[in-house]
Tab-separated table of C-alpha atoms in Angstrom:
chain	number	residue	atom	x	y	z
A	820	MET	CA	5.484	-5.968	-7.078
A	821	ALA	CA	3.597	-7.041	-10.047
A	822	LEU	CA	0.512	-5.614	-11.781
A	823	VAL	CA	-1.095	-7.418	-15.323
A	824	ALA	CA	-3.049	-4.757	-17.624
A	825	CYS	CA	-5.327	-6.627	-19.396
A	826	SER	CA	-9.003	-4.925	-20.828
A	827	SER	CA	-12.621	-7.109	-22.372
A	828	ASP	CA	-12.050	-4.171	-25.213
A	829	LYS	CA	-7.810	-4.273	-25.325
A	830	PRO	CA	-5.547	-7.103	-25.875
A	831	PRO	CA	-3.706	-7.516	-22.215
A	832	ALA	CA	-0.466	-4.815	-22.179
A	833	THR	CA	3.012	-5.930	-23.036
A	834	PRO	CA	5.253	-6.057	-19.772
A	835	ALA	CA	7.788	-3.389	-20.018
A	836	VAL	CA	11.520	-5.138	-20.755
A	837	ASP	CA	13.892	-4.394	-18.304
A	838	ARG	CA	17.378	-3.541	-20.293
A	839	GLY	CA	20.021	-4.291	-17.826
A	840	GLY	CA	20.058	-0.232	-16.869
A	841	PRO	CA	17.416	1.808	-14.500
A	842	GLU	CA	14.070	2.031	-15.996
A	843	THR	CA	12.680	5.490	-17.042
A	844	PHE	CA	10.852	6.657	-14.077
A	845	SER	CA	12.144	4.259	-11.430
A	846	LEU	CA	14.624	6.595	-9.232
A	847	ILE	CA	13.101	7.607	-6.514
A	848	GLU	CA	14.225	10.544	-4.430
A	849	PRO	CA	12.695	12.129	-1.390
A	850	TRP	CA	11.933	15.808	-1.584
A	851	ALA	CA	12.121	18.066	0.875
A	852	LEU	CA	8.478	20.316	1.106
A	853	PRO	CA	8.285	23.789	3.026
A	854	VAL	CA	6.016	22.358	5.300
A	855	ALA	CA	6.441	22.454	8.897
A	856	GLY	CA	3.579	21.007	11.536
A	857	GLU	CA	0.652	19.558	10.718
A	858	ALA	CA	-0.682	20.417	7.153
A	859	ALA	CA	-3.049	18.755	4.536
A	860	HIS	CA	-4.840	19.094	1.499
A	861	PRO	CA	-1.776	19.529	-1.197
A	862	ASP	CA	-2.211	20.792	-4.544
A	863	LEU	CA	0.771	20.811	-7.029
A	864	ILE	CA	0.880	22.732	-10.197
A	865	VAL	CA	3.908	24.094	-12.965
A	866	THR	CA	3.828	27.784	-13.839
A	867	PRO	CA	4.018	29.217	-17.023
A	868	GLN	CA	7.317	30.378	-16.566
A	869	GLY	CA	8.689	26.794	-15.499
A	870	ASP	CA	8.377	26.909	-11.556
A	871	LEU	CA	6.477	24.706	-9.090
A	872	LEU	CA	3.403	26.223	-7.086
A	873	LEU	CA	2.434	24.198	-4.032
A	874	SER	CA	-0.332	24.940	-2.011
A	875	TRP	CA	-1.638	23.323	1.343
A	876	VAL	CA	-4.043	24.093	3.886
A	877	GLN	CA	-2.777	24.449	7.496
A	878	PRO	CA	-3.995	25.102	11.021
A	879	ALA	CA	-4.171	29.080	11.983
A	880	ALA	CA	-4.273	30.735	15.759
A	881	ASP	CA	-8.675	31.568	17.069
A	882	ASP	CA	-9.354	27.945	14.778
A	883	HIS	CA	-9.162	29.662	11.221
A	884	ARG	CA	-7.248	27.383	8.582
A	885	GLN	CA	-5.116	28.711	5.977
A	886	LEU	CA	-4.584	28.329	2.259
A	887	ARG	CA	-0.557	28.841	2.269
A	888	ILE	CA	1.437	28.607	-1.491
A	889	ALA	CA	5.512	28.650	-1.901
A	890	ARG	CA	7.251	28.912	-5.035
A	891	LEU	CA	10.147	26.366	-6.555
A	892	LEU	CA	11.964	28.435	-9.049
A	893	SER	CA	13.175	26.321	-12.253
A	894	PRO	CA	13.885	23.152	-9.997
A	895	LEU	CA	15.852	20.600	-11.627
A	896	PRO	CA	16.263	16.517	-10.150
A	897	GLY	CA	18.736	15.787	-8.047
A	898	ALA	CA	18.817	20.172	-7.552
A	899	PRO	CA	15.894	21.569	-6.438
A	900	GLY	CA	16.761	24.351	-5.308
A	901	ALA	CA	15.239	26.471	-2.944
A	902	TRP	CA	11.680	27.445	-1.526
A	903	SER	CA	10.109	31.003	-1.063
A	904	ASP	CA	8.573	32.197	1.361
A	905	PRO	CA	5.264	31.019	1.898
A	906	VAL	CA	2.096	32.791	1.569
A	907	THR	CA	-1.130	33.426	2.314
A	908	ALA	CA	-3.817	33.302	0.196
A	909	GLY	CA	-6.647	33.246	2.522
A	910	SER	CA	-7.582	33.091	6.502
A	911	GLY	CA	-10.992	31.891	7.665
A	912	ALA	CA	-12.485	30.357	10.531
A	913	ASN	CA	-15.728	29.105	8.457
A	914	TRP	CA	-14.384	26.977	5.485
A	915	PHE	CA	-15.461	23.675	5.266
A	916	LEU	CA	-12.841	21.251	4.289
A	917	ASN	CA	-12.869	17.811	3.494
A	918	TRP	CA	-10.440	15.126	2.178
A	919	ALA	CA	-11.251	14.844	-1.201
A	920	ASP	CA	-13.234	18.361	-1.803
A	921	THR	CA	-9.957	20.746	-1.215
A	922	PRO	CA	-8.677	24.127	-2.467
A	923	HIS	CA	-6.541	24.211	-5.764
A	924	VAL	CA	-4.071	26.721	-6.968
A	925	TYR	CA	-2.811	28.161	-10.599
A	926	ALA	CA	-0.574	30.033	-12.433
A	927	LEU	CA	-1.672	32.234	-15.824
A	928	PRO	CA	0.928	32.975	-18.290
A	929	ASP	CA	0.259	36.781	-17.637
A	930	GLY	CA	1.842	36.116	-14.311
A	931	SER	CA	-1.253	35.621	-12.058
A	932	ILE	CA	-2.255	33.031	-9.757
A	933	TRP	CA	-5.697	31.930	-8.707
A	934	ALA	CA	-6.721	29.725	-5.801
A	935	HIS	CA	-9.849	28.358	-4.219
A	936	TRP	CA	-11.227	26.973	-1.451
A	937	LEU	CA	-14.908	25.964	-0.486
A	938	ARG	CA	-16.514	28.311	3.182
A	939	GLN	CA	-19.956	27.712	5.128
A	940	THR	CA	-22.528	29.489	3.351
A	941	GLY	CA	-25.293	28.186	5.387
A	942	GLN	CA	-26.841	27.396	8.875
A	943	GLY	CA	-26.273	23.367	7.573
A	944	HIS	CA	-23.116	21.965	7.991
A	945	THR	CA	-23.507	20.948	3.817
A	946	ASP	CA	-24.287	24.388	2.885
A	947	TYR	CA	-20.874	25.822	1.327
A	948	GLY	CA	-19.639	28.000	-1.393
A	949	ILE	CA	-16.672	28.216	-3.817
A	950	ASP	CA	-14.660	31.480	-2.516
A	951	LEU	CA	-11.918	32.652	-5.894
A	952	VAL	CA	-8.986	34.644	-5.030
A	953	ARG	CA	-6.415	36.323	-7.237
A	954	SER	CA	-3.102	37.604	-7.153
A	955	GLY	CA	-0.957	39.906	-9.662
A	956	ASP	CA	2.284	40.250	-7.407
A	957	ASP	CA	3.374	36.749	-6.831
A	958	GLY	CA	1.442	36.042	-3.626
A	959	ARG	CA	1.709	39.609	-1.922
A	960	THR	CA	-1.828	40.464	-2.210
A	961	TRP	CA	-4.844	39.156	-2.928
A	962	SER	CA	-7.830	39.522	-4.440
A	963	PRO	CA	-11.711	39.601	-1.760
A	964	PRO	CA	-13.145	36.868	-2.375
A	965	THR	CA	-15.564	36.059	-5.088
A	966	LEU	CA	-18.504	33.418	-4.489
A	967	VAL	CA	-18.613	31.499	-7.543
A	968	SER	CA	-21.503	29.156	-6.666
A	969	LEU	CA	-25.413	30.981	-6.000
A	970	ARG	CA	-25.424	33.297	-3.336
A	971	ASP	CA	-28.510	32.604	-0.186
A	972	VAL	CA	-29.076	29.347	-2.033
A	973	PRO	CA	-28.623	26.163	0.571
A	974	GLY	CA	-26.200	23.313	-0.850
A	975	ASP	CA	-22.805	22.028	-1.055
A	976	ASN	CA	-20.645	23.303	-4.234
A	977	GLY	CA	-17.140	22.139	-4.896
A	978	PHE	CA	-14.740	20.027	-6.587
A	979	VAL	CA	-13.472	22.296	-8.811
A	980	THR	CA	-10.845	22.278	-11.576
A	981	PHE	CA	-9.025	25.170	-13.155
A	982	TRP	CA	-7.856	25.669	-16.923
A	983	PRO	CA	-6.049	28.609	-18.677
A	984	GLN	CA	-8.728	30.678	-20.951
A	985	ALA	CA	-6.636	32.833	-21.882
A	986	SER	CA	-3.239	34.104	-20.404
A	987	ASP	CA	-5.625	36.107	-18.469
A	988	GLU	CA	-8.893	34.317	-18.009
A	989	LEU	CA	-9.192	31.519	-15.398
A	990	GLY	CA	-11.672	28.868	-16.965
A	991	ILE	CA	-13.518	26.870	-14.286
A	992	ALA	CA	-16.065	23.771	-13.728
A	993	TRP	CA	-17.319	22.986	-10.567
A	994	LEU	CA	-20.207	20.750	-8.938
A	995	ASP	CA	-23.367	22.932	-8.291
A	996	SER	CA	-26.092	21.591	-5.860
A	997	ARG	CA	-28.805	24.304	-6.808
A	998	GLN	CA	-31.385	21.740	-8.535
A	999	LYS	CA	-31.046	19.521	-5.056
A	1000	ALA	CA	-31.634	23.105	-3.081
A	1001	HIS	CA	-34.505	23.694	-5.105
A	1002	GLU	CA	-36.227	20.327	-5.091
A	1003	ALA	CA	-35.523	20.547	-1.132
A	1004	THR	CA	-37.247	23.595	-0.986
A	1005	SER	CA	-40.109	22.108	-3.350
A	1006	ALA	CA	-40.535	19.540	-1.355
A	1007	GLY	CA	-41.088	21.161	2.247
A	1008	ALA	CA	-38.015	19.843	3.305
A	1009	ASP	CA	-36.017	21.212	5.676
A	1010	PRO	CA	-32.756	22.620	3.333
A	1011	SER	CA	-30.753	22.947	6.290
A	1012	LEU	CA	-30.595	19.266	7.051
A	1013	PRO	CA	-27.910	17.484	4.900
A	1014	PRO	CA	-29.115	15.132	2.100
A	1015	ARG	CA	-28.228	11.777	2.310
A	1016	ASP	CA	-25.519	11.751	-0.115
A	1017	GLN	CA	-22.929	13.805	1.189
A	1018	HIS	CA	-19.114	13.095	1.273
A	1019	SER	CA	-18.702	15.005	4.846
A	1020	ARG	CA	-20.011	12.218	6.378
A	1021	SER	CA	-18.153	10.032	5.592
A	1022	ASN	CA	-15.561	8.246	8.193
A	1023	PRO	CA	-12.072	9.414	7.551
A	1024	GLU	CA	-10.710	6.387	8.340
A	1025	GLN	CA	-12.877	4.079	5.241
A	1026	ASP	CA	-11.878	3.723	1.965
A	1027	ALA	CA	-13.828	5.760	-0.473
A	1028	HIS	CA	-14.726	2.943	-2.854
A	1029	GLY	CA	-16.551	0.052	-3.302
A	1030	ASP	CA	-19.511	-0.523	-0.934
A	1031	ASN	CA	-18.012	2.453	1.009
A	1032	GLY	CA	-19.862	5.013	-1.201
A	1033	HIS	CA	-22.571	7.290	-0.442
A	1034	ASP	CA	-26.263	6.280	-1.122
A	1035	HIS	CA	-28.447	8.648	-2.757
A	1036	ASP	CA	-30.561	6.739	-4.807
A	1037	GLY	CA	-33.744	9.075	-5.859
A	1038	ASP	CA	-32.225	12.299	-4.543
A	1039	ALA	CA	-32.176	15.335	-7.401
A	1040	ALA	CA	-28.839	15.255	-8.934
A	1041	MET	CA	-25.707	17.383	-9.131
A	1042	MET	CA	-24.515	19.560	-12.053
A	1043	LEU	CA	-21.608	20.525	-13.661
A	1044	ARG	CA	-21.359	24.414	-14.261
A	1045	VAL	CA	-18.130	25.639	-15.867
A	1046	ALA	CA	-17.377	30.177	-16.001
A	1047	ILE	CA	-14.935	31.927	-17.327
A	1048	TYR	CA	-12.987	34.835	-14.754
A	1049	GLY	CA	-10.919	38.150	-15.815
A	1050	ALA	CA	-8.914	40.185	-13.426
A	1051	PRO	CA	-10.500	41.801	-11.247
A	1052	ALA	CA	-10.228	45.869	-11.408
A	1053	ALA	CA	-8.103	47.633	-8.337
A	1054	ASN	CA	-9.452	46.194	-4.614
A	1055	ALA	CA	-12.185	44.888	-6.294
A	1056	PRO	CA	-13.237	40.561	-6.372
A	1057	ALA	CA	-12.390	38.567	-9.637
A	1058	SER	CA	-14.687	39.689	-12.416
A	1059	LYS	CA	-16.949	36.576	-14.582
A	1060	ILE	CA	-17.342	37.201	-18.149
A	1061	LYS	CA	-19.446	34.000	-18.735
A	1062	GLU	CA	-20.913	31.213	-17.032
A	1063	TRP	CA	-23.138	28.053	-18.659
A	1064	PRO	CA	-24.675	25.026	-17.279
A	1065	LEU	CA	-22.882	21.785	-18.592
A	1066	ASP	CA	-24.805	18.745	-17.737
A	1067	ASP	CA	-27.560	18.061	-15.321
A	1068	SER	CA	-26.671	15.089	-13.860
A	1069	THR	CA	-23.258	14.019	-12.590
A	1070	CYS	CA	-21.824	12.348	-9.530
A	1071	ASP	CA	-21.922	14.079	-6.449
A	1072	CYS	CA	-18.547	13.654	-5.105
A	1073	CYS	CA	-16.158	12.823	-7.570
A	1074	THR	CA	-13.833	15.176	-8.875
A	1075	THR	CA	-12.854	16.570	-12.013
A	1076	ALA	CA	-10.345	17.708	-14.298
A	1077	SER	CA	-9.738	19.401	-17.238
A	1078	ALA	CA	-7.088	19.763	-19.925
A	1079	MET	CA	-6.084	21.780	-22.998
A	1080	THR	CA	-6.508	20.671	-26.599
A	1081	SER	CA	-5.813	22.529	-29.578
A	1082	ARG	CA	-9.550	22.450	-29.991
A	1083	GLY	CA	-10.522	24.095	-27.091
A	1084	PRO	CA	-10.341	22.930	-23.295
A	1085	VAL	CA	-11.970	19.363	-22.303
A	1086	VAL	CA	-13.320	18.757	-18.629
A	1087	VAL	CA	-13.754	15.399	-17.410
A	1088	TYR	CA	-16.115	14.044	-14.692
A	1089	ARG	CA	-18.173	11.135	-13.315
A	1090	GLY	CA	-21.749	11.642	-14.779
A	1091	ARG	CA	-24.993	10.353	-13.144
A	1092	SER	CA	-27.608	8.194	-15.412
A	1093	ALA	CA	-30.644	6.778	-15.379
A	1094	GLY	CA	-29.896	3.410	-13.575
A	1095	GLU	CA	-27.887	5.206	-11.313
A	1096	ILE	CA	-25.054	4.312	-14.079
A	1097	ARG	CA	-21.863	6.186	-13.235
A	1098	ASP	CA	-19.172	6.520	-16.041
A	1099	ILE	CA	-16.942	8.577	-17.093
A	1100	ARG	CA	-18.352	11.876	-19.131
A	1101	LEU	CA	-16.503	14.863	-21.396
A	1102	ALA	CA	-17.382	17.786	-22.918
A	1103	ARG	CA	-14.770	20.813	-24.519
A	1104	LEU	CA	-15.685	24.243	-25.443
A	1105	ASP	CA	-15.837	24.934	-28.765
A	1106	GLY	CA	-15.546	28.959	-29.453
A	1107	GLU	CA	-18.273	30.080	-27.277
A	1108	THR	CA	-20.606	26.643	-27.519
A	1109	TRP	CA	-19.660	23.315	-25.550
A	1110	THR	CA	-19.884	20.036	-26.983
A	1111	ALA	CA	-22.806	18.098	-25.483
A	1112	PRO	CA	-21.750	15.841	-22.781
A	1113	ARG	CA	-20.102	12.242	-23.820
A	1114	ASP	CA	-18.882	8.821	-22.684
A	1115	VAL	CA	-15.554	8.358	-22.546
A	1116	HIS	CA	-15.967	4.427	-22.375
A	1117	VAL	CA	-19.713	2.797	-21.598
A	1118	ASP	CA	-18.612	1.035	-18.643
A	1119	GLY	CA	-21.820	0.574	-17.108
A	1120	TRP	CA	-21.237	0.634	-13.788
A	1121	ARG	CA	-23.801	1.010	-11.120
A	1122	MET	CA	-23.529	2.096	-7.877
A	1123	THR	CA	-25.991	3.442	-5.832
A	1124	GLY	CA	-23.220	6.025	-4.625
A	1125	CYS	CA	-20.515	8.099	-4.821
A	1126	PRO	CA	-17.524	6.054	-5.250
A	1127	VAL	CA	-15.632	9.723	-4.517
A	1128	ASN	CA	-12.959	8.791	-7.024
A	1129	GLY	CA	-13.248	11.298	-10.016
A	1130	PRO	CA	-11.289	10.780	-13.713
A	1131	VAL	CA	-7.845	12.809	-14.619
A	1132	VAL	CA	-7.018	13.612	-18.181
A	1133	VAL	CA	-4.369	15.302	-19.661
A	1134	ALA	CA	-3.911	16.492	-23.816
A	1135	GLU	CA	-1.080	17.571	-26.384
A	1136	GLY	CA	-2.384	18.821	-29.668
A	1137	ASN	CA	-5.576	16.708	-30.421
A	1138	THR	CA	-4.926	13.942	-28.788
A	1139	VAL	CA	-6.269	13.082	-25.460
A	1140	TRP	CA	-6.397	10.682	-22.181
A	1141	VAL	CA	-8.139	10.272	-19.207
A	1142	ALA	CA	-8.388	8.000	-16.976
A	1143	TRP	CA	-10.347	6.660	-14.246
A	1144	TYR	CA	-11.142	4.458	-11.795
A	1145	THR	CA	-14.608	1.575	-11.983
A	1146	GLU	CA	-15.596	-1.424	-10.755
A	1147	ALA	CA	-17.949	-2.150	-13.632
A	1148	ASP	CA	-16.533	-5.380	-13.649
A	1149	GLY	CA	-17.079	-6.663	-10.347
A	1150	GLN	CA	-13.466	-5.343	-8.759
A	1151	SER	CA	-11.390	-2.497	-8.406
A	1152	GLU	CA	-9.840	-1.558	-11.697
A	1153	LEU	CA	-7.959	2.124	-13.423
A	1154	ARG	CA	-8.297	2.580	-16.932
A	1155	ILE	CA	-7.020	4.814	-19.250
A	1156	ALA	CA	-8.441	5.612	-22.764
A	1157	ARG	CA	-7.256	7.366	-25.901
A	1158	SER	CA	-8.645	10.260	-28.329
A	1159	ASP	CA	-6.946	11.147	-31.234
A	1160	ASP	CA	-9.622	13.650	-31.988
A	1161	ALA	CA	-9.825	16.036	-28.871
A	1162	GLY	CA	-12.219	14.210	-27.050
A	1163	ASP	CA	-14.734	13.234	-29.823
A	1164	SER	CA	-14.171	9.831	-29.216
A	1165	PHE	CA	-11.929	7.100	-27.590
A	1166	GLY	CA	-10.530	4.268	-28.840
A	1167	PRO	CA	-10.812	1.035	-26.022
A	1168	PRO	CA	-9.958	1.336	-22.369
A	1169	LEU	CA	-6.591	-0.104	-21.148
A	1170	ALA	CA	-6.903	-1.114	-17.259
A	1171	ALA	CA	-3.875	-0.074	-15.908
A	1172	ALA	CA	-3.965	-2.229	-12.590
A	1173	LYS	CA	-6.523	-4.105	-11.041
A	1174	GLY	CA	-7.821	-5.857	-7.955
A	1175	PRO	CA	-9.048	-5.150	-4.591
A	1176	GLN	CA	-5.687	-3.354	-3.440
A	1177	VAL	CA	-6.622	-0.681	-5.739
A	1178	LEU	CA	-7.591	2.341	-4.193
A	1179	GLY	CA	-7.042	4.787	-7.164
A	1180	ARG	CA	-7.275	8.712	-6.202
A	1181	LEU	CA	-5.490	9.306	-9.108
A	1182	GLY	CA	-2.887	11.312	-10.764
A	1183	LEU	CA	-1.779	11.940	-14.873
A	1184	ALA	CA	1.204	13.657	-16.903
A	1185	LEU	CA	2.678	13.251	-20.221
A	1186	ALA	CA	6.903	13.146	-19.895
A	1187	GLN	CA	9.220	11.811	-22.324
A	1188	GLY	CA	7.054	10.293	-24.916
A	1189	HIS	CA	5.105	8.846	-21.967
A	1190	VAL	CA	1.554	8.421	-19.704
A	1191	LEU	CA	2.002	8.586	-15.978
A	1192	LEU	CA	-0.307	8.043	-14.055
A	1193	SER	CA	0.293	8.055	-9.969
A	1194	TRP	CA	-2.698	6.082	-7.655
A	1195	LEU	CA	-2.543	4.801	-4.766
A	1196	GLN	CA	-3.362	1.468	-3.212
A	1197	GLU	CA	-3.586	-0.786	-0.065
A	1198	GLY	CA	-0.843	-1.966	1.499
A	1199	GLU	CA	0.280	-5.467	2.560
A	1200	ASP	CA	-2.597	-6.821	4.675
A	1201	ARG	CA	-3.966	-3.292	4.914
A	1202	ASN	CA	-1.398	-2.113	6.607
A	1203	GLY	CA	-1.169	1.539	5.421
A	1204	GLN	CA	-1.050	2.034	2.160
A	1205	GLN	CA	1.430	2.098	-1.622
A	1206	LEU	CA	1.863	5.364	-3.845
A	1207	MET	CA	2.311	3.675	-7.052
A	1208	LEU	CA	3.344	5.190	-10.014
A	1209	THR	CA	2.591	3.617	-13.688
A	1210	ARG	CA	4.100	4.656	-16.680
A	1211	ILE	CA	2.456	3.500	-20.404
A	1212	ASP	CA	2.870	3.770	-23.561
A	1213	ARG	CA	1.499	6.897	-25.279
A	1214	GLU	CA	-0.642	3.968	-27.558
A	1215	LEU	CA	-1.175	2.518	-24.577
A	1216	LYS	CA	0.197	-0.993	-24.693
A	1217	GLU	CA	3.386	-1.081	-22.731
A	1218	VAL	CA	3.442	-1.283	-18.270
A	1219	HIS	CA	5.239	-0.886	-15.442
A	1220	SER	CA	4.665	0.177	-12.364
A	1221	ILE	CA	6.829	0.862	-8.993
A	1222	ALA	CA	5.876	1.717	-5.515
A	1223	VAL	CA	7.043	5.236	-4.959
A	1224	ALA	CA	6.423	5.650	-0.847
A	1225	SER	CA	4.908	3.425	1.652
A	1226	LEU	CA	2.324	5.183	4.098
A	1227	ALA	CA	1.468	5.021	7.009
A	1228	ALA	CA	-2.040	6.997	6.279
A	1229	ARG	CA	-5.055	4.615	6.562
A	1230	GLY	CA	-8.026	5.293	4.958
A	1231	ARG	CA	-8.473	8.976	3.985
A	1232	ALA	CA	-6.063	9.997	5.653
A	1233	SER	CA	-3.645	10.148	3.091
A	1234	GLY	CA	-6.140	12.392	0.969
A	1235	ILE	CA	-5.365	12.976	-3.293
A	1236	PRO	CA	-1.804	12.373	-3.891
A	1237	ARG	CA	-0.766	15.394	-6.140
A	1238	MET	CA	1.837	15.151	-9.593
A	1239	THR	CA	3.192	16.926	-12.474
A	1240	VAL	CA	5.974	16.916	-14.306
A	1241	LEU	CA	8.717	19.508	-15.273
A	1242	ASN	CA	11.885	19.044	-16.334
A	1243	GLY	CA	12.015	15.371	-17.090
A	1244	ALA	CA	11.204	14.200	-14.060
A	1245	ALA	CA	7.434	13.405	-11.893
A	1246	TRP	CA	7.154	15.427	-8.961
A	1247	LEU	CA	4.372	14.239	-6.175
A	1248	VAL	CA	2.858	15.527	-3.401
A	1249	TRP	CA	0.524	13.134	-1.141
A	1250	GLY	CA	-0.621	12.995	2.487
A	1251	GLU	CA	0.597	11.520	5.372
A	1252	VAL	CA	0.294	10.833	9.445
A	1253	VAL	CA	3.521	10.961	11.402
A	1254	ASP	CA	2.788	10.722	15.360
A	1255	GLY	CA	-0.604	11.251	15.002
A	1256	THR	CA	-0.346	14.432	13.144
A	1257	PRO	CA	-1.590	15.277	9.597
A	1258	THR	CA	1.681	16.023	7.008
A	1259	LEU	CA	2.898	16.633	3.528
A	1260	LYS	CA	5.488	14.138	2.075
A	1261	GLY	CA	7.057	14.241	-1.655
A	1262	ALA	CA	9.115	12.713	-3.560
A	1263	VAL	CA	10.859	13.240	-7.252
A	1264	VAL	CA	11.260	10.097	-9.653
A	1265	GLN	CA	12.939	9.971	-13.355
């Protein structure tokens, strides 16, 4: 499958050259996961110790759901080693589960593991908040959940991203609905009724882009908030150190992402400005103060609903790469841009893929002098989907794409694939449907 990279701001990229041998990141191997039976909502990270942590949600007795986590010690491509026995970070019968707003796991240099999930907090179906937990003993025991979002305020809160604020402190950003709840209460509306824009209402067999977005023209906007959490006292919830409001007008249901630069963490997300423009924004923590949010690029994409397709970001020193989905030029497109000043400014974006087959749902990583972009597209004749991996040089000039896997899953059943890089290989996990049951699949690409 050939993809042409082009951009109105930047000259077309140079196709990869066939030098007679296997291209870097073109050898695909299946990867056995420690998942049996029904499973969904994966997350995948590299720990500071060089291990892999995989998390997922699976059903349990009495209509409960469990967040399970397993560790793969120092894996190597071709010799991935053995998984640890999975541990349970939390369980509940009142969790809010959504294909796009999924639990995350994170590991800090002090050895702690952090995780979150969404829990119903009110009478309305879309009243839910963020539960945050920490383990200091490799997942054997966990702190009681602490609610990150406001208590006793109706509305949806989620789309979390984590970063290492310090060796023993966790940074977290999330989308917060307290403004929407305030407007509904002030107007005399019933806050238990869902507003018009709710990603939970969308049909899981529909695709989350194009005209399948969710209308919320005229509703109060979601906001982006950030906080720092530290280790709790014994048998206590995690301790919040500080919290900031970051942006008071964001897209309601697009994922957020973060990365560490030499000048502090950056958070990227989809904004919502006057005229329902849905472009990608970035802010950075400089010392104790966050920079004002700025556009990564002025796409000018007007959409009266949320596309459920957020940006991704990676950084090395002061160099930052951000990739995102847009339909600003009238068709589905994946763009990527580079900053050499920790996000203060960006060069013109490159279109890594475009066309009606592009679904988005991105992952981003750095490896072996390349930027790796994972994404989904429709299968031929809309028969299932394909998980794609695009290799781009760091100067954003040369592009090469391969299909990692063909999926039987349709619509949103594939969820958001996860990718990370370790020991020179890309490790990927995604949702699949086998005999009508959701499960997870994995692959290693080198």
